[in-house]
XYZ file of C-alpha atoms in Angstrom:
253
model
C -10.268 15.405 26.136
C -10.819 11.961 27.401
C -15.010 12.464 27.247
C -15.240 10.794 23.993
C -18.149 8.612 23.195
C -16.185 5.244 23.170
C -17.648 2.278 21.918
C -16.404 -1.124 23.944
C -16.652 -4.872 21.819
C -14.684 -7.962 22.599
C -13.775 -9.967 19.967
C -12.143 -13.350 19.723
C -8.026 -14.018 19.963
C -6.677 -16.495 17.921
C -7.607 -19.049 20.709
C -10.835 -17.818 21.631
C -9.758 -15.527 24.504
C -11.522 -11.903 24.711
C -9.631 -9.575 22.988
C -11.113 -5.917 24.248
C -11.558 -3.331 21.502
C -12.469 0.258 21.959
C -13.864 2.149 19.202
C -14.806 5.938 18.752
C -15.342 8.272 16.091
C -16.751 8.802 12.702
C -14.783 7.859 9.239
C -11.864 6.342 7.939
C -11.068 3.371 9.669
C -7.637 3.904 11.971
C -6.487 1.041 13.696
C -4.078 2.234 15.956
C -2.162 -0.387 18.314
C -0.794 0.928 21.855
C 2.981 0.028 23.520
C 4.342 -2.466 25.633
C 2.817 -2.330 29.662
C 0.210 0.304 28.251
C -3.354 0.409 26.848
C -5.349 1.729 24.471
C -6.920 4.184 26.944
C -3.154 5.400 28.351
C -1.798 5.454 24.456
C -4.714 6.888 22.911
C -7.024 8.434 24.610
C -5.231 10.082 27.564
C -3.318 12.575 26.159
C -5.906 13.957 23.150
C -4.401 11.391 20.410
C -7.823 9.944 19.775
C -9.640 13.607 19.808
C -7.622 15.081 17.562
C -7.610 12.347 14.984
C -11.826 12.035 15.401
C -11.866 15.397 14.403
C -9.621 14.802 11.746
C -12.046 12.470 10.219
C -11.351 8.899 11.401
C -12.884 6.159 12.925
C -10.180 5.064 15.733
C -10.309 1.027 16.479
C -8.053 0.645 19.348
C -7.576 -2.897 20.815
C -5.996 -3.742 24.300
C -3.357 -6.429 23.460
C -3.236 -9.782 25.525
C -1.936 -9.380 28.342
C -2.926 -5.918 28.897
C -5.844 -3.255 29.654
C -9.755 -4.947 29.384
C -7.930 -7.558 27.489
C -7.083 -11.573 28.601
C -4.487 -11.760 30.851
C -3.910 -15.393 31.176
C -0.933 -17.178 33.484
C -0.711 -19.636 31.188
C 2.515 -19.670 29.046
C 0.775 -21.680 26.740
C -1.271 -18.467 25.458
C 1.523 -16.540 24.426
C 3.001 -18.269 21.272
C 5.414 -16.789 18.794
C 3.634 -13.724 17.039
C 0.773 -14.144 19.271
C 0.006 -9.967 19.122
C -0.077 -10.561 15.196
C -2.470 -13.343 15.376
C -4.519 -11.366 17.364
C -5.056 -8.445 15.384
C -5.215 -10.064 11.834
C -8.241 -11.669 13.523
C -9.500 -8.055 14.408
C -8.698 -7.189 10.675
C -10.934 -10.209 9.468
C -13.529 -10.098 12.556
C -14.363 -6.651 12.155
C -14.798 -6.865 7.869
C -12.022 -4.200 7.574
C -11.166 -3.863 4.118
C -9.676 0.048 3.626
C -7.881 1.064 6.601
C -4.926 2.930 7.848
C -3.082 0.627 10.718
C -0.284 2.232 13.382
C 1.207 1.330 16.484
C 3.766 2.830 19.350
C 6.300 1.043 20.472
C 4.999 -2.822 20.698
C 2.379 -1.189 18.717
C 4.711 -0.630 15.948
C 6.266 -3.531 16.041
C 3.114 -5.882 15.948
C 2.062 -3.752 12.809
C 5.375 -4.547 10.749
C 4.345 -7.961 11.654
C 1.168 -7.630 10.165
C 2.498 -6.251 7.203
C 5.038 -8.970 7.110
C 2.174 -11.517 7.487
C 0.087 -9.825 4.690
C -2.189 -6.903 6.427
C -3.402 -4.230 3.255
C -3.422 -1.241 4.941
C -3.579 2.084 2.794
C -0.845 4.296 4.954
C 1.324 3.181 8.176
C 2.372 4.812 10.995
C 5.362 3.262 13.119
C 6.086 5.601 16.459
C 8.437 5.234 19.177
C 10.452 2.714 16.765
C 13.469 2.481 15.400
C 15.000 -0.492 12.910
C 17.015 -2.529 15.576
C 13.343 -2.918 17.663
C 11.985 -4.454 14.534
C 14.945 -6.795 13.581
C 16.065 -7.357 17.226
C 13.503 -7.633 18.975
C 14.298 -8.789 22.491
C 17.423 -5.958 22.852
C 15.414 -4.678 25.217
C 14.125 -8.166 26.787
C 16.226 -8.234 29.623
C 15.726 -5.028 31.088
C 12.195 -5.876 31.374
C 12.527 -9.341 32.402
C 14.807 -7.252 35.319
C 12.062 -4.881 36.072
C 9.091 -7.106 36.226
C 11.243 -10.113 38.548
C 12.643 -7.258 40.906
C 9.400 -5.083 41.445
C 10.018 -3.000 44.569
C 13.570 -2.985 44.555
C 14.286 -0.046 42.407
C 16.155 2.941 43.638
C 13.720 5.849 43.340
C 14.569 8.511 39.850
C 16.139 5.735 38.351
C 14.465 4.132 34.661
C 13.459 0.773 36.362
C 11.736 2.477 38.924
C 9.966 5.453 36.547
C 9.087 1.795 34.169
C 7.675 0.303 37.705
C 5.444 3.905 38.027
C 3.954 3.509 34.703
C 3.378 -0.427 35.180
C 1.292 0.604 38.020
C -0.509 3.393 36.318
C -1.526 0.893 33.555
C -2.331 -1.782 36.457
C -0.258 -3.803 34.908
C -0.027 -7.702 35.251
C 3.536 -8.943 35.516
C 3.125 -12.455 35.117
C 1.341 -11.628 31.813
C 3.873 -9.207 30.410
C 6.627 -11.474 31.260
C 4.859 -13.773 28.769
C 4.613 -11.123 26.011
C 8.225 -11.445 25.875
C 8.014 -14.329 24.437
C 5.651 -13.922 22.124
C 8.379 -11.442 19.608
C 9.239 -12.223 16.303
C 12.367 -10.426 14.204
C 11.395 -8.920 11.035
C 14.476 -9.290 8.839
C 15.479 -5.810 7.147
C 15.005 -6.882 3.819
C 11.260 -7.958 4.428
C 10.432 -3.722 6.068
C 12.776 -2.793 2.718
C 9.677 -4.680 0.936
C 6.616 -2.849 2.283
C 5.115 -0.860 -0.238
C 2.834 1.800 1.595
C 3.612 4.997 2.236
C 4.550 4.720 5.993
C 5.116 7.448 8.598
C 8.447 6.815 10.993
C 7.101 8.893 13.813
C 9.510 9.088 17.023
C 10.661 11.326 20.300
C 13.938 13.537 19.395
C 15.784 12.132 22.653
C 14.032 8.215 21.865
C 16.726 5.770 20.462
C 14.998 3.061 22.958
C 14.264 1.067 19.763
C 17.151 1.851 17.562
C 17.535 5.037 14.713
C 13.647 5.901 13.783
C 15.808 7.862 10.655
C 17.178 4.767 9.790
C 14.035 2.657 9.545
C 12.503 5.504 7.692
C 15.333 5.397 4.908
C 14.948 1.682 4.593
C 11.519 1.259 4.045
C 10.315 2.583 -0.191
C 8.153 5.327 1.192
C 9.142 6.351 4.773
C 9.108 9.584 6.040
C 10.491 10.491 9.197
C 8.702 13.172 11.861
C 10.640 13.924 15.017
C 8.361 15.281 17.841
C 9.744 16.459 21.510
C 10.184 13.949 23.800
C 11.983 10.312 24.504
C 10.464 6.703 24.479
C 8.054 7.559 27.593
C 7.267 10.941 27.000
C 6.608 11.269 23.492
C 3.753 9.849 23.615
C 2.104 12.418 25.583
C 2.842 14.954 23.233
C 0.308 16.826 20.906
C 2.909 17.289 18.420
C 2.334 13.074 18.120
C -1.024 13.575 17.204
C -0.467 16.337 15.409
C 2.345 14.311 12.914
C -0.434 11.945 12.821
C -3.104 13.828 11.463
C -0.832 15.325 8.909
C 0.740 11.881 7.219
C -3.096 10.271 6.644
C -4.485 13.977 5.475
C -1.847 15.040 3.314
């Protein structure tokens, strides 16, 4: 399932920098944003994400973020501002002419698309997976465990999560001197500003993930969430067809 005719375009980061940009299907526009030491290839297309929603009837736009897959991956801490990820991708918004569109993310995904929305994106539906509320209003909960793994590669005990988030870092070929930069680039989205977001938004999230916080919570806050559980926990979910699957059903019902 990972045959698909896939379209590659670079366009331009908020400083210029190539921003990579895989594209594949026929239809609605779906911009769909993957997690944190991933890609869009890993995220997406991988596991049958991207074929299932092509035959659904979309158009899938999947950047690499900064830092990661075919994107820019500079040293430089100077390229990794505050809400960075969001600049980024309000410039794919505008660069590509994007007008009506769905928008999604896992994970970091998520996150950078409630900053988008927070920023003033226009998306028609949502989709926020493998997050919960305290990933969107906390953002750097999590900071130091990465900040751990990626200073203290190699020095894992094998089985144990550091060393299964080492694996996947080198599945992704992953640049640790980038991603430590990411960090940096977070932003909190207070609660009250997700209460305000007015499309209908799909809360979609592993049964055994809390990684981010309560996904049920962050559903009940927003005005139109609507919570889907599928099997799994924060690094397994996503290979799940049931995540595809929840997917399809939100933007066709």
């Amino acid at each position: 399932m990972t045959d698909l005719p896939i379209e590659r375009r670079d366009i331009a980061g908020f400083d210029g920098l190539p921003i990579a940009v895989h594209m594949v299907g026929q239809g609605r526009d779906l911009v769909l944003i993957h997690g944190y030491f991933s890609n869009a290839w890993t995220n997406w297309i991988r596991y049958g994400h991207a074929a299932r929603l092509v035959e659904a009837g979309f158009r899938l736009i999947l950047p690499d973020l900064r830092g990661h897959g075919d994107s820019a991956k500079p040293h430089d801490a100077a390229a990794y501002p505050a809400d960075a990820l969001t600049d980024d991708n309000l410039g794919l918004i505008e660069q590509l002419g994007l007008s009506d569109y769905d928008l999604g993310g896992y994970s970091l995904g998520a996150r950078t698309t409630v900053r988008m929305l927070a920023r003033g994106a226009t998306p028609r539906r949502v989709i926020l997976s493998g997050m919960g509320l305290r990933g969107l209003t906390q953002t750097l909960d999590n900071g130091g465990y990465y900040t751990n793994v990626l200073t203290n590669l190699g020095s894992f005990a094998r089985g144990t999560s550091e060393w299964m988030t080492e694996a996947f870092l080198k599945t992704t070929k992953g640049d640790p001197v980038a991603l430590l930069h990411i960090l940096k680039t977070f932003v909190d989205t207070p609660a009250d500003v997700i209460a305000g977001f007015a499309q209908p938004t799909a809360v979609i999230c592993g049964a055994d993930d809390d990684s981010n916080g309560s996904a049920p919570e962050l559903a009940d806050i927003l005005r139109d969430g609507r919570y889907y559980e599928v099997p799994g926990n924060h690094m397994n979910a996503v290979t799940r067809k049931e995540l595809a699957q929840a997917m399809v059903d939100f933007l066709t019902a």
